[in-house]
Amino acid sequence: MCVAGNVREAVERAREMCERVFVIGGAEIYEAAMPLVDMVYHTRVHLEVPGCDAFLPQTLLAEFDGPFPAGRPDAYEKRDGHPDVRCEFLVWYRKKGVPVSRPLADE
């Protein structure tokens, strides 16, 4: 098990062990990780939920091109007691010329 003091350190340690690193947030984790990534996988769920306040802020995607389809356009998930919920699986790519900020070992 590895312990990291911040998101940048966690990404750096993960890159030492893995070719591809995935970051799963909360909002603060996503915000800290965005400068470190070159691609964003995004699931857009087409369902309005009263009181829901968890959304991917579009401002975090300003340095990315997209969205581009990353799965079946007709994909959906059916859950017991709920109507069919349509989901889109999208991918965003870092814009050309916008560098990825690589973590530094001494941060």
GROMACS .gro file of C-alpha atoms in nm:
model
  107
    1MET     CA    1   0.000   0.000   0.000
    2CYS     CA    2   0.120   0.353  -0.079
    3VAL     CA    3   0.027   0.669   0.103
    4ALA     CA    4   0.050   1.011  -0.062
    5GLY     CA    5   0.020   1.354   0.093
    6ASN     CA    6  -0.156   1.513  -0.205
    7VAL     CA    7  -0.297   1.440  -0.549
    8ARG     CA    8   0.022   1.530  -0.735
    9GLU     CA    9   0.225   1.291  -0.521
   10ALA     CA   10  -0.036   1.017  -0.565
   11VAL     CA   11  -0.030   1.053  -0.944
   12GLU     CA   12   0.350   1.052  -0.947
   13ARG     CA   13   0.365   0.732  -0.741
   14ALA     CA   14   0.099   0.566  -0.956
   15ARG     CA   15   0.291   0.655  -1.275
   16GLU     CA   16   0.596   0.475  -1.133
   17MET     CA   17   0.389   0.155  -1.107
   18CYS     CA   18   0.140   0.179  -1.396
   19GLU     CA   19   0.135   0.281  -1.759
   20ARG     CA   20  -0.214   0.433  -1.726
   21VAL     CA   21  -0.340   0.612  -1.418
   22PHE     CA   22  -0.708   0.677  -1.346
   23VAL     CA   23  -0.825   0.941  -1.101
   24ILE     CA   24  -1.161   0.896  -0.932
   25GLY     CA   25  -1.281   1.205  -0.744
   26GLY     CA   26  -1.474   1.405  -0.569
   27ALA     CA   27  -1.469   1.758  -0.703
   28GLU     CA   28  -1.153   1.868  -0.518
   29ILE     CA   29  -0.964   1.561  -0.640
   30TYR     CA   30  -1.071   1.626  -1.000
   31GLU     CA   31  -0.971   1.990  -0.979
   32ALA     CA   32  -0.626   1.901  -0.845
   33ALA     CA   33  -0.575   1.626  -1.103
   34MET     CA   34  -0.684   1.807  -1.419
   35PRO     CA   35  -0.346   1.976  -1.483
   36LEU     CA   36  -0.181   1.632  -1.461
   37VAL     CA   37  -0.388   1.442  -1.717
   38ASP     CA   38  -0.396   1.430  -2.095
   39MET     CA   39  -0.735   1.261  -2.128
   40VAL     CA   40  -1.068   1.268  -1.942
   41TYR     CA   41  -1.323   0.987  -1.951
   42HIS     CA   42  -1.664   1.132  -1.873
   43THR     CA   43  -1.996   0.954  -1.823
   44ARG     CA   44  -2.290   1.186  -1.881
   45VAL     CA   45  -2.609   1.052  -1.722
   46HIS     CA   46  -2.931   1.185  -1.871
   47LEU     CA   47  -3.141   1.202  -1.559
   48GLU     CA   48  -3.251   1.491  -1.343
   49VAL     CA   49  -3.236   1.412  -0.974
   50PRO     CA   50  -3.391   1.659  -0.730
   51GLY     CA   51  -3.127   1.805  -0.500
   52CYS     CA   52  -2.836   1.668  -0.701
   53ASP     CA   53  -2.540   1.902  -0.694
   54ALA     CA   54  -2.263   1.681  -0.833
   55PHE     CA   55  -2.165   1.785  -1.184
   56LEU     CA   56  -1.842   1.806  -1.379
   57PRO     CA   57  -1.771   2.179  -1.399
   58GLN     CA   58  -1.714   2.278  -1.761
   59THR     CA   59  -1.441   2.518  -1.645
   60LEU     CA   60  -1.225   2.214  -1.563
   61LEU     CA   61  -1.241   2.113  -1.930
   62ALA     CA   62  -1.123   2.446  -2.076
   63GLU     CA   63  -0.785   2.295  -2.175
   64PHE     CA   64  -0.945   1.992  -2.343
   65ASP     CA   65  -1.107   1.926  -2.681
   66GLY     CA   66  -1.429   1.729  -2.683
   67PRO     CA   67  -1.647   1.567  -2.600
   68PHE     CA   68  -1.602   1.275  -2.839
   69PRO     CA   69  -1.804   0.951  -2.822
   70ALA     CA   70  -1.621   0.675  -2.634
   71GLY     CA   71  -1.879   0.399  -2.641
   72ARG     CA   72  -2.208   0.290  -2.784
   73PRO     CA   73  -2.428   0.594  -2.848
   74ASP     CA   74  -2.736   0.396  -2.745
   75ALA     CA   75  -2.587   0.267  -2.419
   76TYR     CA   76  -2.806   0.279  -2.113
   77GLU     CA   77  -2.840   0.112  -1.780
   78LYS     CA   78  -3.166  -0.030  -1.646
   79ARG     CA   79  -3.210  -0.044  -1.270
   80ASP     CA   80  -3.490  -0.201  -1.073
   81GLY     CA   81  -3.756   0.054  -0.983
   82HIS     CA   82  -3.614   0.322  -1.215
   83PRO     CA   83  -3.686   0.411  -1.574
   84ASP     CA   84  -3.425   0.337  -1.835
   85VAL     CA   85  -3.147   0.588  -1.783
   86ARG     CA   86  -2.951   0.687  -2.091
   87CYS     CA   87  -2.579   0.743  -2.045
   88GLU     CA   88  -2.319   0.881  -2.281
   89PHE     CA   89  -1.960   0.768  -2.251
   90LEU     CA   90  -1.738   1.055  -2.361
   91VAL     CA   91  -1.369   1.131  -2.387
   92TRP     CA   92  -1.190   1.466  -2.383
   93TYR     CA   93  -0.831   1.515  -2.505
   94ARG     CA   94  -0.589   1.784  -2.389
   95LYS     CA   95  -0.566   2.056  -2.654
   96LYS     CA   96  -0.255   2.059  -2.869
   97GLY     CA   97   0.001   2.300  -2.736
   98VAL     CA   98  -0.134   2.285  -2.380
   99PRO     CA   99   0.125   2.096  -2.177
  100VAL     CA  100   0.042   1.841  -1.913
  101SER     CA  101   0.193   1.946  -1.581
  102ARG     CA  102   0.402   1.651  -1.470
  103PRO     CA  103   0.443   1.610  -1.095
  104LEU     CA  104   0.785   1.685  -0.955
  105ALA     CA  105   0.945   1.449  -0.703
  106ASP     CA  106   1.011   1.727  -0.451
  107GLU     CA  107   0.656   1.871  -0.438
   0.00000   0.00000   0.00000
